[in-house]
Coordinates of C-alpha atoms and ligand atoms in Angstrom, one line a residue:
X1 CA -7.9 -26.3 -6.9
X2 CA -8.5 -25.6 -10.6
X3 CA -7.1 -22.3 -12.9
X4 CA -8.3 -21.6 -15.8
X5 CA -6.3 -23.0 -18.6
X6 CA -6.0 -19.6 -19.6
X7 CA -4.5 -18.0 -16.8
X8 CA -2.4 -21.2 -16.2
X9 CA -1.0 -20.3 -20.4
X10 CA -0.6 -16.5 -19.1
X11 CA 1.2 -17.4 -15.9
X12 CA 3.2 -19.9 -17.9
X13 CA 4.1 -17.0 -20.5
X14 CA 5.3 -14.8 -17.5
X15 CA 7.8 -18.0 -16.4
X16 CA 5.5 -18.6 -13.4
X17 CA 5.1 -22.0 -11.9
X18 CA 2.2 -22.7 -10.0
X19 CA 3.8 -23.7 -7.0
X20 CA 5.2 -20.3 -7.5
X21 CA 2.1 -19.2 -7.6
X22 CA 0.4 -20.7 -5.1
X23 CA 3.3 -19.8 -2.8
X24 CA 2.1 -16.2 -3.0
X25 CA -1.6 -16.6 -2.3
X26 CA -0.4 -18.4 0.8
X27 CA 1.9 -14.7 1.3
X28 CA -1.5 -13.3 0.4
X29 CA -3.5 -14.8 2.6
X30 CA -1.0 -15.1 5.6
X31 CA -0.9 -10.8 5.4
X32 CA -4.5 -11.4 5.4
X33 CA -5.1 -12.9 8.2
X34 CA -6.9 -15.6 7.3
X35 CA -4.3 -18.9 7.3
X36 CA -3.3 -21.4 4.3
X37 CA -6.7 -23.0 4.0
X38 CA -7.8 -19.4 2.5
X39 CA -4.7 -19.6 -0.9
X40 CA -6.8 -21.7 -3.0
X41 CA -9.6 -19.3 -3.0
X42 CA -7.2 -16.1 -3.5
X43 CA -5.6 -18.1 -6.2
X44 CA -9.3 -18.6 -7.9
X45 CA -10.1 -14.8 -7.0
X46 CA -6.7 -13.6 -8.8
X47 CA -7.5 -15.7 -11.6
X48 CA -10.8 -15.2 -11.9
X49 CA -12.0 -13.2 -15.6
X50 CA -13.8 -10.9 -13.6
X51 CA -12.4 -7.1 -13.9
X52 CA -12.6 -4.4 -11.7
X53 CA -11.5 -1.2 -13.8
X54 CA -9.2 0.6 -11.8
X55 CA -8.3 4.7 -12.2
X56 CA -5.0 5.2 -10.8
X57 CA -4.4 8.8 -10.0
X58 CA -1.0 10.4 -9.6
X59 CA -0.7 13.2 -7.4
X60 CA 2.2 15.0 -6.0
X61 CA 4.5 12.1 -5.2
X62 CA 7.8 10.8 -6.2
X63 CA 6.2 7.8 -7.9
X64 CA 8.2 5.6 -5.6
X65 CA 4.6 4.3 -4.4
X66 CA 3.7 2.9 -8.1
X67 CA 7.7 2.0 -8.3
X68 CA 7.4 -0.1 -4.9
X69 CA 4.6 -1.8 -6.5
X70 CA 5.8 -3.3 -9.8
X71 CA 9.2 -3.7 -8.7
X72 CA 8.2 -6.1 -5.8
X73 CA 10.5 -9.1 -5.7
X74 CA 7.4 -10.8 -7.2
X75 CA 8.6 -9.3 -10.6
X76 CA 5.3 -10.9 -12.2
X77 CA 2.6 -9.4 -9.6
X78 CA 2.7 -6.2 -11.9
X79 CA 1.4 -8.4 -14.7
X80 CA -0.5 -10.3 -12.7
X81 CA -2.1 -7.1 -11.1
X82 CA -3.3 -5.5 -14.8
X83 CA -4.4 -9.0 -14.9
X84 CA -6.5 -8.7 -12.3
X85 CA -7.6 -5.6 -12.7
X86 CA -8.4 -3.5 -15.5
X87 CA -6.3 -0.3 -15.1
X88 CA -8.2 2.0 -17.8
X89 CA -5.4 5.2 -16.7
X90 CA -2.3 5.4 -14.6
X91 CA -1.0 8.3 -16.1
X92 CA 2.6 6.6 -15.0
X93 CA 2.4 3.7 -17.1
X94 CA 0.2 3.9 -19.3
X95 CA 1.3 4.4 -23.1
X96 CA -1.1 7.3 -24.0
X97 CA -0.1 10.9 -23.4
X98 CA -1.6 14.4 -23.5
X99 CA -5.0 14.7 -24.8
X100 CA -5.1 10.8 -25.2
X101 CA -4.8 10.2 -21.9
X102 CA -7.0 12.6 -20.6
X103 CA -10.1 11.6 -23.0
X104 CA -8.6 8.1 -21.5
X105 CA -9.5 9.2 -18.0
X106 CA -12.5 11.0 -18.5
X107 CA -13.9 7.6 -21.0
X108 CA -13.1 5.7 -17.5
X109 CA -15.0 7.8 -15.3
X110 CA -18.4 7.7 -18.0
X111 CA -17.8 3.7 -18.7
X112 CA -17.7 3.1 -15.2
X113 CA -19.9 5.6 -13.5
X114 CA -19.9 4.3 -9.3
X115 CA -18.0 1.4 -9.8
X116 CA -14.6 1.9 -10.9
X117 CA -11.8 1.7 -8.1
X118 CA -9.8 5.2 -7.5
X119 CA -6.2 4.3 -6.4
X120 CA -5.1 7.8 -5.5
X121 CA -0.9 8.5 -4.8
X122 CA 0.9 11.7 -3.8
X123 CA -0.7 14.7 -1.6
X124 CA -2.7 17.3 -3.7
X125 CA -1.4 21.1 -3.1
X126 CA -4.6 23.4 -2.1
X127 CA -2.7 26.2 -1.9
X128 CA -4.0 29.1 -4.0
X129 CA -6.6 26.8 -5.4
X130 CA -4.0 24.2 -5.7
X131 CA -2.1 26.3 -9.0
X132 CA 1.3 24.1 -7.4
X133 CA 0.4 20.7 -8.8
X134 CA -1.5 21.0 -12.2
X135 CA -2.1 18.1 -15.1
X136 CA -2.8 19.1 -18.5
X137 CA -4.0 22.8 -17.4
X138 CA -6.1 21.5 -14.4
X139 CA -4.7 21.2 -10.6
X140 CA -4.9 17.9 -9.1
X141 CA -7.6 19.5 -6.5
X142 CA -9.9 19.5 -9.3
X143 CA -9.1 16.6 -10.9
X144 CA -9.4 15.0 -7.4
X145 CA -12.6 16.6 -6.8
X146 CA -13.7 15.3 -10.8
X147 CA -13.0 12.2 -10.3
X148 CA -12.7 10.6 -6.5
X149 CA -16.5 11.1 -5.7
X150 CA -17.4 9.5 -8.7
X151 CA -15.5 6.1 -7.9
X152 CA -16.7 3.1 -6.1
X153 CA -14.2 3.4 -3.5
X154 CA -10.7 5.3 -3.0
X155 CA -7.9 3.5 -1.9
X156 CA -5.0 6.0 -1.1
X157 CA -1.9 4.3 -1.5
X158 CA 1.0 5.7 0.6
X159 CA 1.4 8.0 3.1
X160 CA 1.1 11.2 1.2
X161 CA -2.4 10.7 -0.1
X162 CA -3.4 8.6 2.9
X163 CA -1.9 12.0 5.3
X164 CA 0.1 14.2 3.5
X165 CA 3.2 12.9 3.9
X166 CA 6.5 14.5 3.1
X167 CA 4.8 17.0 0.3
X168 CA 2.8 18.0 3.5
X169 CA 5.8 18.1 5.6
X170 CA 6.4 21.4 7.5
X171 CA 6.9 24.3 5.8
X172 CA 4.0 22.8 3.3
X173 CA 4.2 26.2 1.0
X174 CA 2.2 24.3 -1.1
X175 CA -0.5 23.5 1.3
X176 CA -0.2 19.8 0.4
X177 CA -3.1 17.9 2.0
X178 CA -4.0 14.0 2.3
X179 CA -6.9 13.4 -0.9
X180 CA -9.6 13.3 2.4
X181 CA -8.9 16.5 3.7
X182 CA -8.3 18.4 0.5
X183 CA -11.6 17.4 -0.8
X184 CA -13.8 17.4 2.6
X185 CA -17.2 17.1 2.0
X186 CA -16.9 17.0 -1.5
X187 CA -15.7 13.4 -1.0
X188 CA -18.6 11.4 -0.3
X189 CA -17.2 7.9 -1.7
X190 CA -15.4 5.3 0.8
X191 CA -11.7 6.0 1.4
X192 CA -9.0 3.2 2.7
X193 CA -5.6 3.9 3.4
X194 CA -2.5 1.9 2.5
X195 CA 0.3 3.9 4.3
X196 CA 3.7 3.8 3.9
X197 CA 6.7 5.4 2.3
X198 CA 6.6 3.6 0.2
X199 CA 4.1 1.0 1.3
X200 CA 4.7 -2.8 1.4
X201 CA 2.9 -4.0 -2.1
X202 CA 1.8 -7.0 0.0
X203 CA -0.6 -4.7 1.6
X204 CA -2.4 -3.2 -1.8
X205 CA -2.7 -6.4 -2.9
X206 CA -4.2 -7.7 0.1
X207 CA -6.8 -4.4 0.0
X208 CA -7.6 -5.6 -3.8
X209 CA -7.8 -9.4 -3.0
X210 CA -10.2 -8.1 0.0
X211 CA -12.4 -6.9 -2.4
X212 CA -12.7 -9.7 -5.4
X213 CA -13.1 -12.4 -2.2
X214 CA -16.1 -10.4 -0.5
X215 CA -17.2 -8.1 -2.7
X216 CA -16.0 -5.6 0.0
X217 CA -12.9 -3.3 1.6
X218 CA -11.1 -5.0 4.5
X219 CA -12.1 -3.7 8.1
X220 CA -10.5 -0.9 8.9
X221 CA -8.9 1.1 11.7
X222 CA -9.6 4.7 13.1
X223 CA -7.1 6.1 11.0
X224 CA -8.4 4.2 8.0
X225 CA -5.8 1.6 7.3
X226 CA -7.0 -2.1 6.6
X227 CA -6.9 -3.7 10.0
X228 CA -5.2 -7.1 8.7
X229 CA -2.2 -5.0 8.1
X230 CA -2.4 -2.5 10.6
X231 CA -4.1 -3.8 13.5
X232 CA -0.9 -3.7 15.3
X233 CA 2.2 -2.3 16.5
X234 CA 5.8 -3.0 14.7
X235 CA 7.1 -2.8 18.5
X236 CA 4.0 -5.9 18.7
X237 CA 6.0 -7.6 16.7
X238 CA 9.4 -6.7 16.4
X239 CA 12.5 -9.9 16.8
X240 CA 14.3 -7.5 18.7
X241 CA 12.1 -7.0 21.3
X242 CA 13.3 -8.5 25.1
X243 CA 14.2 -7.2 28.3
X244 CA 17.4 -7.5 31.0
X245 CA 17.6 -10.0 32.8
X246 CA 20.4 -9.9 35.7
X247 CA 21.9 -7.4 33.0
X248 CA 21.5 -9.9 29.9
X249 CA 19.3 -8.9 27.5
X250 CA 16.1 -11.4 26.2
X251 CA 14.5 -11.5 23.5
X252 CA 11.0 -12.3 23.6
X253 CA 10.1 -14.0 20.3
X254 CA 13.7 -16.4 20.6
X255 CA 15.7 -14.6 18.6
X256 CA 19.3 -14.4 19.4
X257 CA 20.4 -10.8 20.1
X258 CA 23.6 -12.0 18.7
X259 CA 22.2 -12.1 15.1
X260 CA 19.1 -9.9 15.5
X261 CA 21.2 -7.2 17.4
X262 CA 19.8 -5.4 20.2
X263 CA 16.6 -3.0 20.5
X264 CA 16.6 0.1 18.6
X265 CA 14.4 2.2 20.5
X266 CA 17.8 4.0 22.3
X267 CA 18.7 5.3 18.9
X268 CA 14.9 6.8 17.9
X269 CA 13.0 3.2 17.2
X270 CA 9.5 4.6 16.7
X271 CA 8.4 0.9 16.3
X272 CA 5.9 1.5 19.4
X273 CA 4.3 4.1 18.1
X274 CA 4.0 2.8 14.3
X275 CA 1.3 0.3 13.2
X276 CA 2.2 -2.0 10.0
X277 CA 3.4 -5.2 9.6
X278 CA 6.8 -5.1 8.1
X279 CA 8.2 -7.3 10.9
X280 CA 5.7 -10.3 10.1
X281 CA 5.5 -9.7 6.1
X282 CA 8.6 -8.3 5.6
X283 CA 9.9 -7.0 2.3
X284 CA 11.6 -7.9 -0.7
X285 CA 10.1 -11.7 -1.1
X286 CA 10.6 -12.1 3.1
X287 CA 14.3 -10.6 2.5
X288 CA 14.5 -8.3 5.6
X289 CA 13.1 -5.2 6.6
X290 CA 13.9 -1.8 8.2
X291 CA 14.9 -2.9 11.4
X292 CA 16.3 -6.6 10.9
X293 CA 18.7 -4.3 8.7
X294 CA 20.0 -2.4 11.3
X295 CA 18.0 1.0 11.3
X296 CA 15.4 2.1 13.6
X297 CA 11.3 2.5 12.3
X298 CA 10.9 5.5 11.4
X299 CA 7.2 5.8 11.9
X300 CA 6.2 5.9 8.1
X301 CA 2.9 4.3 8.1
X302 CA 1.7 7.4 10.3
X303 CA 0.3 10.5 10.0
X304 CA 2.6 13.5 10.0
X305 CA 5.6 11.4 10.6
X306 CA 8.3 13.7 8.6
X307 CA 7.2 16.4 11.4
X308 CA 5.8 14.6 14.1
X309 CA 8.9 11.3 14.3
X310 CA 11.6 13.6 13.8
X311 CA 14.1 14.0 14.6
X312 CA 14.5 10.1 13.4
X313 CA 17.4 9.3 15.8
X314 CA 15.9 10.5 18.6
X315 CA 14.5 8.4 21.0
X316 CA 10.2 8.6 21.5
Ligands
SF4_1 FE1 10.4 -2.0 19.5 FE2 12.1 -0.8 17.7 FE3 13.1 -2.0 19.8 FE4 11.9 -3.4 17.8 S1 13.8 -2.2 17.7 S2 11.7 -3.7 20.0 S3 10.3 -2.0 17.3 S4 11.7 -0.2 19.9
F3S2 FE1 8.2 2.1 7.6 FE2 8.9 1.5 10.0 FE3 8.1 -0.4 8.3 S1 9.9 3.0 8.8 S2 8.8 0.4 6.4 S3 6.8 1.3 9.1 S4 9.7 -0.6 9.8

């Protein structure tokens, strides 16, 4: 498989060896679902010159989404990602501000009319016509409703603009809703979700790589979420799952209870009732997750789970 010599000099630049880099199109494709024959082509898609522009809009969020993102274990996939893509506003990091960045957005939006990506994070208070999150003098529900049904596609990264999430969370004074409820109707352009608090970056980057592979989103699930990360259960998948046997507990996958520890589920897992694939993918470069480390799933890949999975110790 042959890079470009460019993006071979830029990887290069960044301290990135190819095996390095081939090592996560093989991460890539594994989250993917489609097995190690499929790197070499995710490896030609990342590098290839071709750009989608990207608007990324910030919502309200604790920015922990965008944080998860570029400070993945993979500390040159943030590099690698404005590679990729062409991120023509992130309000986050971008290094315009006030009126710069707005004509910035709207220049976007014109440039790219229909084909420009929307990456949305953080809920959008409708409240009172929305007057509790506000940008530059206009509330996010009208920026939203500006600029989402002008994109390509959506892609709502995280739980709060995928469902709300914890801005939504009961009381919700704000009346913070997901980006595809707050706009209703007015939102005619696809939507997928990547949920999560924050969501594994493995999973945007698989939604992305979808795209510049088949010129499409991934498949998704009733709820909206990319089926290859999804598609099942974290009680699916989960080391610690086993059973008694003549009052020894069994693993089913081979671990050894002895270094995986025993199920979680007595102390409020709510792995069973929480699709994503932290248990296969992990995080942190393969490091661990949630419940390899000890602490039970607390459902944050789902809808409503600040109300609807607490309290978190308590067993489902
Ligand atoms: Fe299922 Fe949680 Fe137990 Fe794992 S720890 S087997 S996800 S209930
Ligand atoms: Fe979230 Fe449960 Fe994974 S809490 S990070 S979905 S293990």
């Amino acid at each position: 498989m042959k890079l470009s010599k460019g993006f071979e000099d830029r990887l290069e630049e960044k301290g990135v060896s190819r095996r390095d880099f081939m090592k996560f199109c093989g991460l890539v494709s594994a989250t993917m679902g489609l097995g190690p024959s499929f790197a070499p082509r995710i490896a030609e898609a990342l590098a290839s010159p071709q750009r989608p522009p990207v608007v990324w809009l910030s919502f309200a969020e604790c920015t922990g989404c965008i944080e998860s993102l570029l400070r993945t274990s993979y500390p040159w996939i943030d590099e690698l990602l404005l590679d990729v893509i062409s991120l023509e506003y992130s309000e986050t990091i971008m290094a315009a501000a006030g009126h710069q960045s707005e004509e910035a957005l709207q220049a976007a939006v014109k440039k790219y009319p229909g084909k420009f990506i929307c990456v949305v994070d953080g809920a959008i208070p409708t409240a009172e016509n929305g007057i509790y999150g506000t940008i530059g003098g206009h509330t996010m529900l009208e920026i939203a409703k500006d600029i989402c049904p002008k994109a390509l596609a959506n892609i709502c990264i995280g739980t709060c603009s995928s469902y709300g999430g914890v801005a939504a969370a009961a009381p919700n004074p704000t009346g913070a809703r997901d980006l595809e409820s707050a706009l209703g109707d007015a939102l005619k352009t696809p939507v997928v979700k990547v949920p999560g608090c924050p969501p594994n970056p493995i999973n945007f980057v698989g939604t992305v790589v979808n795209y510049l592979l088949f010129g499409k989103l991934p498949d998704l699930d009733d709820k909206k979420r990319p089926l290859f990360a999804y598609g099942r259960t974290i009680h699916d998948t989960c080391p610690r799952r086993g059973h008694y046997e003549s009052g020894e507990f069994v693993t089913e996958f081979g671990s050894k209870e002895a270094e995986m520890g025993y199920c979680l589920f007595q102390v409020g897992c709510k792995g069973p009732d929480t699709y994503n694939n932290c248990a296969i993918v992990k995080w942190n470069d393969g490091t661990s997750w949630p419940v390899e480390g000890g602490h039970p799933c607390i459902g944050c890949s789902e809808p409503d789970f600040w109300d609807k999975m607490s309290p978190f110790y308590k067993s489902l």
